[in-house]
PDB file of C-alpha atoms and ligand atoms in Angstrom:
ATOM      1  CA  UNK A   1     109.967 -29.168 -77.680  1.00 93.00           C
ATOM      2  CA  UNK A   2     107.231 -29.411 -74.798  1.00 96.00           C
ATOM      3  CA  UNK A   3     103.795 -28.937 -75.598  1.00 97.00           C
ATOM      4  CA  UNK A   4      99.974 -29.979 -74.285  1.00 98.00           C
ATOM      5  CA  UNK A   5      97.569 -30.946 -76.855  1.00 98.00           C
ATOM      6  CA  UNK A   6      94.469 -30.208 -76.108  1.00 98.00           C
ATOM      7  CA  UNK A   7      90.820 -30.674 -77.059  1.00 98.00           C
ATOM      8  CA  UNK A   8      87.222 -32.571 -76.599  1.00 97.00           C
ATOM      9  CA  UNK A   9      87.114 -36.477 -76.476  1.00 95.00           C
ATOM     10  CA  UNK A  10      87.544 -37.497 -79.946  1.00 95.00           C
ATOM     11  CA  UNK A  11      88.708 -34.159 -81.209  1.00 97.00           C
ATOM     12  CA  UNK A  12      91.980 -36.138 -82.817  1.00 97.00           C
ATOM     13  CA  UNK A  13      94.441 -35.061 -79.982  1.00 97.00           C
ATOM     14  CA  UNK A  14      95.792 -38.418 -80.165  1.00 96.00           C
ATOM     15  CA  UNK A  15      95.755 -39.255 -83.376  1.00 96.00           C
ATOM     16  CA  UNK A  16      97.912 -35.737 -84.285  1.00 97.00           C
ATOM     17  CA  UNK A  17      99.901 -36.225 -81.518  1.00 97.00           C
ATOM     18  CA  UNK A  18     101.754 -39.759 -83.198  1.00 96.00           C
ATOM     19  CA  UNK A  19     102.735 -37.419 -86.320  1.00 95.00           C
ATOM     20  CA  UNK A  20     104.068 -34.469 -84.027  1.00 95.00           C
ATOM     21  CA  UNK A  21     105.973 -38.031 -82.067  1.00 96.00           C
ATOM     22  CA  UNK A  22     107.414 -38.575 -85.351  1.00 95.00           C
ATOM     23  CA  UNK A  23     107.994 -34.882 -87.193  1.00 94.00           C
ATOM     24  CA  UNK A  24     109.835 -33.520 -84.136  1.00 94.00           C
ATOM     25  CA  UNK A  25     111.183 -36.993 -82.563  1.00 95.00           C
ATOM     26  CA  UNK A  26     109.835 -36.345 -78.955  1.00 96.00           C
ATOM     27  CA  UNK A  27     108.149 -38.790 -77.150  1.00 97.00           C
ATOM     28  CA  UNK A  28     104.284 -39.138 -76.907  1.00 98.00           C
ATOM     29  CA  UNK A  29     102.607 -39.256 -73.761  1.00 97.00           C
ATOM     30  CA  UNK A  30      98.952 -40.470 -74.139  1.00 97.00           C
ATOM     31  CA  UNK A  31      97.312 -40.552 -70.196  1.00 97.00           C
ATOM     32  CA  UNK A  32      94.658 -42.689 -71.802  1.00 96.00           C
ATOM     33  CA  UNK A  33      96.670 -45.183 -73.491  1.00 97.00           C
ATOM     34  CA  UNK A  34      98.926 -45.479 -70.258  1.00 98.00           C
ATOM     35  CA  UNK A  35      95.612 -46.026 -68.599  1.00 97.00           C
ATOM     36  CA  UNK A  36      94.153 -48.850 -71.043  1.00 97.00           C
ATOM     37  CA  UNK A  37      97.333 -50.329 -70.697  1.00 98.00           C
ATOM     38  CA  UNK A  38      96.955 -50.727 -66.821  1.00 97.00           C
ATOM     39  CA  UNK A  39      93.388 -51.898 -67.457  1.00 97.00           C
ATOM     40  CA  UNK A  40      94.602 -54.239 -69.868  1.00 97.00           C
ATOM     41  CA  UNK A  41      97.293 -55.327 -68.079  1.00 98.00           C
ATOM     42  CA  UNK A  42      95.283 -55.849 -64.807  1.00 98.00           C
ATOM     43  CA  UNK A  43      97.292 -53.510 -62.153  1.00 97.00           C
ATOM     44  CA  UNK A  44      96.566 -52.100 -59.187  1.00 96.00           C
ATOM     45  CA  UNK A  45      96.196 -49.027 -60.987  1.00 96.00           C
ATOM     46  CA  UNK A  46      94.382 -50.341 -64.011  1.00 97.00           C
ATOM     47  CA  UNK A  47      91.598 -52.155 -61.431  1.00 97.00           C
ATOM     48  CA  UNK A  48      90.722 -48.773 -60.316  1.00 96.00           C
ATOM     49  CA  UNK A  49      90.555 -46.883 -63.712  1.00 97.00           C
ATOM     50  CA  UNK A  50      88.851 -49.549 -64.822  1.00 97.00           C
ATOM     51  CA  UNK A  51      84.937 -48.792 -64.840  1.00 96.00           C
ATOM     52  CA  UNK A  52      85.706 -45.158 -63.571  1.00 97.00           C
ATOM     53  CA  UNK A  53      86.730 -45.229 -67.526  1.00 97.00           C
ATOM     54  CA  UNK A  54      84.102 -47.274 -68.817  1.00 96.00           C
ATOM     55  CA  UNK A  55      81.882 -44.517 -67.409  1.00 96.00           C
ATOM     56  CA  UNK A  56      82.963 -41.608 -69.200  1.00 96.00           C
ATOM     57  CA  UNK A  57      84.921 -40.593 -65.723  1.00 97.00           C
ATOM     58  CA  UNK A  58      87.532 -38.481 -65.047  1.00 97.00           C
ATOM     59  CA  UNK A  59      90.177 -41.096 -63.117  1.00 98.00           C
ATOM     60  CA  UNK A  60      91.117 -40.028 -59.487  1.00 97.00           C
ATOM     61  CA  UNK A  61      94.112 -36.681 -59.893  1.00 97.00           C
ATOM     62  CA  UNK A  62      96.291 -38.488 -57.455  1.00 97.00           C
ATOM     63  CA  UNK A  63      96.582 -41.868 -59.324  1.00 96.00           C
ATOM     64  CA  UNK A  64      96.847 -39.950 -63.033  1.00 97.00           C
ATOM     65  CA  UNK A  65      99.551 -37.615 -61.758  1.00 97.00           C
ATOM     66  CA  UNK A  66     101.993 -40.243 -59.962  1.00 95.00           C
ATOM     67  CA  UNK A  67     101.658 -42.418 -63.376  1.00 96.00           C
ATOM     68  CA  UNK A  68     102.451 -39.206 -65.711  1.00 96.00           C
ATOM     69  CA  UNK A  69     105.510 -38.716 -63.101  1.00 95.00           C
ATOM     70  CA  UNK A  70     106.634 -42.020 -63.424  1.00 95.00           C
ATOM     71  CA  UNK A  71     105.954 -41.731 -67.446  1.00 95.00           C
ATOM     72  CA  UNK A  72     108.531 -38.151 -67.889  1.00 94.00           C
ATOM     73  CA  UNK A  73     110.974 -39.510 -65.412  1.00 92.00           C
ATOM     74  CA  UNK A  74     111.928 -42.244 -68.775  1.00 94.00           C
ATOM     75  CA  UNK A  75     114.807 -41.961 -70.555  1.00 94.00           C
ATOM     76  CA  UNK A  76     112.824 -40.866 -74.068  1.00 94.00           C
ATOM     77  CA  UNK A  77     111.724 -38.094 -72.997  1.00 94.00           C
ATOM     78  CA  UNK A  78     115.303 -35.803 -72.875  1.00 91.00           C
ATOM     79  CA  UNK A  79     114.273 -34.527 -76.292  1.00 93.00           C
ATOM     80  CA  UNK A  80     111.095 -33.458 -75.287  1.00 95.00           C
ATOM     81  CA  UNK A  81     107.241 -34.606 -75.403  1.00 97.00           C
ATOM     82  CA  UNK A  82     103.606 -34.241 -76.449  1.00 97.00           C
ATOM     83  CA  UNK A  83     101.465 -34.377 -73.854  1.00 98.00           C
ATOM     84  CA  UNK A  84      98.247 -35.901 -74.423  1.00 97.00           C
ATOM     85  CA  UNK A  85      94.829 -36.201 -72.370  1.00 97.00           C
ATOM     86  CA  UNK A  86      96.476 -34.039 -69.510  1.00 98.00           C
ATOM     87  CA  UNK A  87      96.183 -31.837 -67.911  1.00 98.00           C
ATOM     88  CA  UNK A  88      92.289 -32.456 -67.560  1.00 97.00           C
ATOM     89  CA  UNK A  89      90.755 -29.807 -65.258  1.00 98.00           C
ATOM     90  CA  UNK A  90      92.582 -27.137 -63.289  1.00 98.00           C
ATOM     91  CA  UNK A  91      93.964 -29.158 -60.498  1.00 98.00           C
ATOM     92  CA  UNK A  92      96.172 -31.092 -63.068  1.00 98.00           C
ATOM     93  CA  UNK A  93      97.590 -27.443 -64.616  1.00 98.00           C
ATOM     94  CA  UNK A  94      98.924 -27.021 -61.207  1.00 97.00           C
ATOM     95  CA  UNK A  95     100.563 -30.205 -60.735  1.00 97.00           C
ATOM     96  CA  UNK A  96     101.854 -30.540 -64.370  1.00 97.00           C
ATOM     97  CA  UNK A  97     103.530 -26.852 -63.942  1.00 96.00           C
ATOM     98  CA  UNK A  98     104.833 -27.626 -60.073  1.00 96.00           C
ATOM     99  CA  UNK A  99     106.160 -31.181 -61.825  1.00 95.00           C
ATOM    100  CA  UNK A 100     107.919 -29.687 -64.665  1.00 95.00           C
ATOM    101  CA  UNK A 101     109.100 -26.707 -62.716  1.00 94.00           C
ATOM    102  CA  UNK A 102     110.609 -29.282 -60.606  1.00 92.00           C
ATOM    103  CA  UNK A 103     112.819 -30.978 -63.290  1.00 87.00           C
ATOM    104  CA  UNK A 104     113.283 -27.377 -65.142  1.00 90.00           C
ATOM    105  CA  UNK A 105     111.136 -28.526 -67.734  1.00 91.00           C
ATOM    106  CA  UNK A 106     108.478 -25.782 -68.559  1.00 94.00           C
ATOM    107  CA  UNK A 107     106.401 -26.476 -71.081  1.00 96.00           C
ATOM    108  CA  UNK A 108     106.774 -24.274 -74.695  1.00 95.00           C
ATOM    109  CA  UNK A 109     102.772 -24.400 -75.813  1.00 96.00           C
ATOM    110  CA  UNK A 110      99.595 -25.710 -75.521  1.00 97.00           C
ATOM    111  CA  UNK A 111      97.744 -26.669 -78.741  1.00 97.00           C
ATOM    112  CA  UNK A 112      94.078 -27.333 -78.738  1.00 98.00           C
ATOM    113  CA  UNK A 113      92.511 -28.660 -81.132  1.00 98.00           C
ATOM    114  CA  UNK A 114      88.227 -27.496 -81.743  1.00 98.00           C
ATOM    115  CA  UNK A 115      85.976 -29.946 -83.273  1.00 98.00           C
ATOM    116  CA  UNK A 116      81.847 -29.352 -82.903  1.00 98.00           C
ATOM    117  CA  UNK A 117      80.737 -31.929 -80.450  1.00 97.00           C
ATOM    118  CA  UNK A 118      78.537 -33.800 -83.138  1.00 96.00           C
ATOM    119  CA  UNK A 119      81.169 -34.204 -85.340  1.00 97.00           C
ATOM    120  CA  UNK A 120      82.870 -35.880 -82.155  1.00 97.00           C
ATOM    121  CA  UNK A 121      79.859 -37.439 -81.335  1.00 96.00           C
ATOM    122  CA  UNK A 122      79.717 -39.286 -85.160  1.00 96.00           C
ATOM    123  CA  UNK A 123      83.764 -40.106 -85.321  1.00 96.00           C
ATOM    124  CA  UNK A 124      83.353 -42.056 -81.833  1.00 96.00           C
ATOM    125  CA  UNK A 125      80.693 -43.546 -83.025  1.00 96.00           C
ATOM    126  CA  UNK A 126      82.195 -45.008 -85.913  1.00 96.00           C
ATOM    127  CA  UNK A 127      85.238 -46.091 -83.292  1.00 96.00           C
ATOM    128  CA  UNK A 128      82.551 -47.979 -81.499  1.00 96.00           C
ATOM    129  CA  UNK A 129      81.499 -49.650 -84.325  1.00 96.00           C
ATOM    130  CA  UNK A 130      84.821 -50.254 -85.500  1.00 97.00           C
ATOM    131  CA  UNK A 131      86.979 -51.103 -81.890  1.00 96.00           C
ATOM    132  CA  UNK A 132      84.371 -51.062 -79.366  1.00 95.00           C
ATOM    133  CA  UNK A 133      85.585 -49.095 -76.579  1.00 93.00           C
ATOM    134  CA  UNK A 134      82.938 -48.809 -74.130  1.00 94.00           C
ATOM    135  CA  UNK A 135      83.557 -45.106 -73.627  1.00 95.00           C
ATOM    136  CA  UNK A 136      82.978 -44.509 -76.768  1.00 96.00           C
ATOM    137  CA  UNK A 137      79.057 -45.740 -76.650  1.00 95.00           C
ATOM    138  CA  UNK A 138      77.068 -42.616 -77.652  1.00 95.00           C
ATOM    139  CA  UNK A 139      75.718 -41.639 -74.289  1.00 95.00           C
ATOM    140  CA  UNK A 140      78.981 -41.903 -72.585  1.00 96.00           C
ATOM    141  CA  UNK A 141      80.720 -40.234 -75.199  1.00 97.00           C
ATOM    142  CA  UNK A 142      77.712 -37.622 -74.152  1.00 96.00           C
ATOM    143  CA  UNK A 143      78.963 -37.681 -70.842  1.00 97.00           C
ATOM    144  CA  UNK A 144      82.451 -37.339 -71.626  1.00 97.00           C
ATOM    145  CA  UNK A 145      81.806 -34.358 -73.363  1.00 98.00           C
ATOM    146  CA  UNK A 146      79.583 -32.851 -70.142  1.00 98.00           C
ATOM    147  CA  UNK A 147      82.859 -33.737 -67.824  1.00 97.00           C
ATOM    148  CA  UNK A 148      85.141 -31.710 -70.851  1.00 98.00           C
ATOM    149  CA  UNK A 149      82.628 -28.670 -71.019  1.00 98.00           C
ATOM    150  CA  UNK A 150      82.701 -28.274 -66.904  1.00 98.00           C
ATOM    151  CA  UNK A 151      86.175 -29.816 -66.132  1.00 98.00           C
ATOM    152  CA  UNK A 152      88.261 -28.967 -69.089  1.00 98.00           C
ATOM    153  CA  UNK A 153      86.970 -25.831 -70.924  1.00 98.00           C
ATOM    154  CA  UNK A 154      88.497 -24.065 -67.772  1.00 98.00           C
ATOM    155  CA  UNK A 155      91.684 -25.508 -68.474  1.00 98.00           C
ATOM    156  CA  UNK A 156      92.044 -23.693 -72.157  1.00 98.00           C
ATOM    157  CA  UNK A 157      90.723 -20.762 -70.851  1.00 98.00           C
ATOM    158  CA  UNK A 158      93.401 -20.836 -68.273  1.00 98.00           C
ATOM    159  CA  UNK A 159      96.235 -21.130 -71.212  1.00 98.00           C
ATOM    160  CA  UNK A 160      94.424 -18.480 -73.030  1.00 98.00           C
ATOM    161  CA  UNK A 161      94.703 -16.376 -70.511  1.00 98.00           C
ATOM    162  CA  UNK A 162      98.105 -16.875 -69.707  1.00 96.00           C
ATOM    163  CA  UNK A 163      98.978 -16.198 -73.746  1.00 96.00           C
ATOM    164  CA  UNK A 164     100.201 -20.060 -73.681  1.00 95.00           C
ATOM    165  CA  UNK A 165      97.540 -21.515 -75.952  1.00 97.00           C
ATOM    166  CA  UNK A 166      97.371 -21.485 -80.106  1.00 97.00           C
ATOM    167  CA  UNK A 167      93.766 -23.205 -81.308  1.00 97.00           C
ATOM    168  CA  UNK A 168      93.543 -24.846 -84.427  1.00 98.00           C
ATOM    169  CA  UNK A 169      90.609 -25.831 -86.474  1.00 98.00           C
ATOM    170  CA  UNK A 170      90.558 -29.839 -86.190  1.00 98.00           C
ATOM    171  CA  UNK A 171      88.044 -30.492 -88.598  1.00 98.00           C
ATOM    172  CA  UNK A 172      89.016 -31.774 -92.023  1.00 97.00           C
ATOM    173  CA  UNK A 173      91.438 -34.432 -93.378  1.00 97.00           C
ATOM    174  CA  UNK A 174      93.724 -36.229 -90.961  1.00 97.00           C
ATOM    175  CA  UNK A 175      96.866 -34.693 -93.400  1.00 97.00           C
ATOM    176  CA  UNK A 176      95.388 -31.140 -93.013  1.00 97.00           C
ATOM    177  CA  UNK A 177      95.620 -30.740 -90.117  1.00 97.00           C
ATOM    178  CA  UNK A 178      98.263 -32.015 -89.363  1.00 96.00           C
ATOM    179  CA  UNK A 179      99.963 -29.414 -91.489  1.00 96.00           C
ATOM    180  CA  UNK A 180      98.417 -26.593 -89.479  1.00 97.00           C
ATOM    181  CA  UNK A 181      99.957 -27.733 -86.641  1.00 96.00           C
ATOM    182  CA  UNK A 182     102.898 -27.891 -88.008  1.00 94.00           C
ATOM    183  CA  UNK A 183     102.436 -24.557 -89.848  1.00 95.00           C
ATOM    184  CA  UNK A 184     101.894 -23.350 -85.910  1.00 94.00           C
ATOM    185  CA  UNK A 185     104.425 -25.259 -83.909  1.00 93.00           C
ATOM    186  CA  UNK A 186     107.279 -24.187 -86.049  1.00 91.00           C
ATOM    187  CA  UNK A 187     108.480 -21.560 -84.261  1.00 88.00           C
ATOM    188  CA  UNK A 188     108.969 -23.468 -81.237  1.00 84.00           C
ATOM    189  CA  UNK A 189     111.349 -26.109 -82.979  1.00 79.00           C
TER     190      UNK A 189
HETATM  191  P1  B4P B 201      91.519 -40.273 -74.071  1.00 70.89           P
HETATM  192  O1  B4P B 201      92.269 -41.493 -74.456  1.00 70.89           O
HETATM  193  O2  B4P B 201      92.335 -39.035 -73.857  1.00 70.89           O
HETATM  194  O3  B4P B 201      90.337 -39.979 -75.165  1.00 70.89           O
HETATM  195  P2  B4P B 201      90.228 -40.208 -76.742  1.00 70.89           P
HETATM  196  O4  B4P B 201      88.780 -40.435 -77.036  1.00 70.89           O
HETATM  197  O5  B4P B 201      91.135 -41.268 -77.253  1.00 70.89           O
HETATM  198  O6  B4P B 201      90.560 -38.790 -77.378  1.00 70.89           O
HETATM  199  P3  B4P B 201      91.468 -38.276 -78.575  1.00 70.89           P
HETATM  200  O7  B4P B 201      91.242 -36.792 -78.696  1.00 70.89           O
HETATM  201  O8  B4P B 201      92.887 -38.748 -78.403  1.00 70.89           O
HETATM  202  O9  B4P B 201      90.828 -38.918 -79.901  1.00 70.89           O
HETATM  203  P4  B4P B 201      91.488 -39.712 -81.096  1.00 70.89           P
HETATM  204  O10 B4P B 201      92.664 -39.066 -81.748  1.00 70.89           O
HETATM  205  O11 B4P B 201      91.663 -41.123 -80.638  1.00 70.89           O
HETATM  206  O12 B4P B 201      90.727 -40.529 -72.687  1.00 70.89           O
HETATM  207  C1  B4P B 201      90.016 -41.730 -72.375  1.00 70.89           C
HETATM  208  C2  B4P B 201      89.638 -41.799 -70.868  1.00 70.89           C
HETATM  209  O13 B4P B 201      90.855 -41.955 -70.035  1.00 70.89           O
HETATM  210  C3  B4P B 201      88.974 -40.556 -70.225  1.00 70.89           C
HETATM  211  O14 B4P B 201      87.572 -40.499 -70.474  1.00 70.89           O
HETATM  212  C4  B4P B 201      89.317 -40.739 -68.720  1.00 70.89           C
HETATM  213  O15 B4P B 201      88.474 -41.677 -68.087  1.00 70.89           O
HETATM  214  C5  B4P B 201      90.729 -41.304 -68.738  1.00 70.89           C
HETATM  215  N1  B4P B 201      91.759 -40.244 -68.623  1.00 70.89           N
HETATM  216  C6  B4P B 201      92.686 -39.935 -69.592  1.00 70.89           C
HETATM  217  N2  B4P B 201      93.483 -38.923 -69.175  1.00 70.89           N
HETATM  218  C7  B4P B 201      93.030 -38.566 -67.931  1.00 70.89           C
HETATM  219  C8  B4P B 201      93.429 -37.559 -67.007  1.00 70.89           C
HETATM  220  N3  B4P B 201      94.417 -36.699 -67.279  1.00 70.89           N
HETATM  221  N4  B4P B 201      92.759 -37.465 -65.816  1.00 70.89           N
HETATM  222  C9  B4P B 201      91.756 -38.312 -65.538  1.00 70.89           C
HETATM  223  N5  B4P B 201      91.318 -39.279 -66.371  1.00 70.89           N
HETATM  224  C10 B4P B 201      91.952 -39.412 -67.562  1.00 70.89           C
HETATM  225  O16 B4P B 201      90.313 -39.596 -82.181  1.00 70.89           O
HETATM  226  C11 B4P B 201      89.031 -40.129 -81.971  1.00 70.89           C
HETATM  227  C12 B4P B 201      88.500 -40.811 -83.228  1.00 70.89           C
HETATM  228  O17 B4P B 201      88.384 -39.870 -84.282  1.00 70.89           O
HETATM  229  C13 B4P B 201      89.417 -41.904 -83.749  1.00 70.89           C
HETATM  230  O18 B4P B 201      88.652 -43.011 -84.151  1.00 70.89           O
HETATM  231  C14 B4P B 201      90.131 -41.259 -84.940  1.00 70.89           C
HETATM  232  O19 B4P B 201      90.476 -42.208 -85.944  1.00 70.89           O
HETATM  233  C15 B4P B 201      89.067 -40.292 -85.440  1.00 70.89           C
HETATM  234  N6  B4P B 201      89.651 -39.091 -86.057  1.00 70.89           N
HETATM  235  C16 B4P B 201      90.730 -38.384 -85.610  1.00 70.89           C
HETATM  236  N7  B4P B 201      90.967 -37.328 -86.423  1.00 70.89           N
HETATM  237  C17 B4P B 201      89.985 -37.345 -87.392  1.00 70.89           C
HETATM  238  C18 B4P B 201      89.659 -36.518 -88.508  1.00 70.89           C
HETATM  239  N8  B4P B 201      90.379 -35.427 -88.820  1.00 70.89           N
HETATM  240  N9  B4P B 201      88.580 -36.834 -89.261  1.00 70.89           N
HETATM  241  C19 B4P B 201      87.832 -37.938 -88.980  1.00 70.89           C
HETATM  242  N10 B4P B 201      88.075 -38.767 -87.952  1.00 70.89           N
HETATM  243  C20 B4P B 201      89.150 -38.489 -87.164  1.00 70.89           C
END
């Protein structure tokens, strides 16, 4: 199975995706975590993303594609993947679809997931509190949410259009959720 997940800052795309990691056994591909782990890790890459990120930014196309190339080149990935956090505006559709057409990899679905933004707004604020990311300070996660509207609402609409999209309410319990995904994805097992 090959799927997007897709969705607003906050809207739980990653936190679903490490159940559909485990329900399906495919491997989950987080651009965001690969790209705290360059921060944290203090690579050339990471240096870069670093307050591009801290800003509520999207990170450079060219820099974000080569690292989710080098990320679906690895061995775990055979039995499939969730992709999460990309593709983020319409130049990363393109290069996701030439990539994966490249390796005969197409992807099944994309799965979005629609939370209000002040429900986003309260559940990174609570992360802040809790982890303190720095993107996920109230008027960044503002900002963030300004870059998904203009940058990333295209994106689903592109899917929809192309009948490659299912949308699932992603308020509620964490558990609930997760069952409507699965309720959704199951044809595509
Ligand atoms: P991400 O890492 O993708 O953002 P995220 O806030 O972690 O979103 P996610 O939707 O995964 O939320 P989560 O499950 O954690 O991006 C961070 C930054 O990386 C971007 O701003 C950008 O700079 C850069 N970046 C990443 N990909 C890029 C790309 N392709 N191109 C360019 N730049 C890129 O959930 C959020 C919170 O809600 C958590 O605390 C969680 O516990 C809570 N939560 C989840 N589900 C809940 C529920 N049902 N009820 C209550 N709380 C819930």
């Amino acid at each position: 199975m090959r799927i997007v997940i897709l969705g607003a800052p906050g809207s739980g795309k990653g936190t679903q995706a490490a159940f559909i990691k485990e329900t399906y056994q495919i491997a989950h591909i987080s651009t965001g975590d690969l790209l705290r782990a360059h921060v944290r890790n203090g690579t050339p890459l990471g240096l870069k993303a670093k307050s591009v990120m801290e800003a509520g930014q999207l990170v450079s196309d060219e820099l974000v594609l080569g690292m989710l190339a080098d990320r679906l080149a690895a061995d775990d990935t055979r039995n499939g993947f969730i992709l999460d956090g990309y593709p983020r505006n319409l130049i990363q559709v393109a290069a996701l679809d030439e990539l994966l057409a490249s390796v005969g990899q197409p992807l099944d679905i994309a799965v979005k997931l629609t939370v209000p933004f002040d429900i986003i707004v309260g559940r990174c604020e609570i992360r802040f509190k809790a982890e303190g990311r720095k993107d996920d300070n109230p008027d960044v996660v503002r900002e963030r949410l300004r870059i998904y509207s203009d940058q990333t609402e295209p994106v689903v609409a592109a899917y929809r259009a192309a009948g490659r999209l299912v949308e699932i309410d992603g308020v509620g319990q964490v558990a609930e959720i997760t069952q409507r995904i699965q309720d959704t994805l199951k044809p595509y097992a």
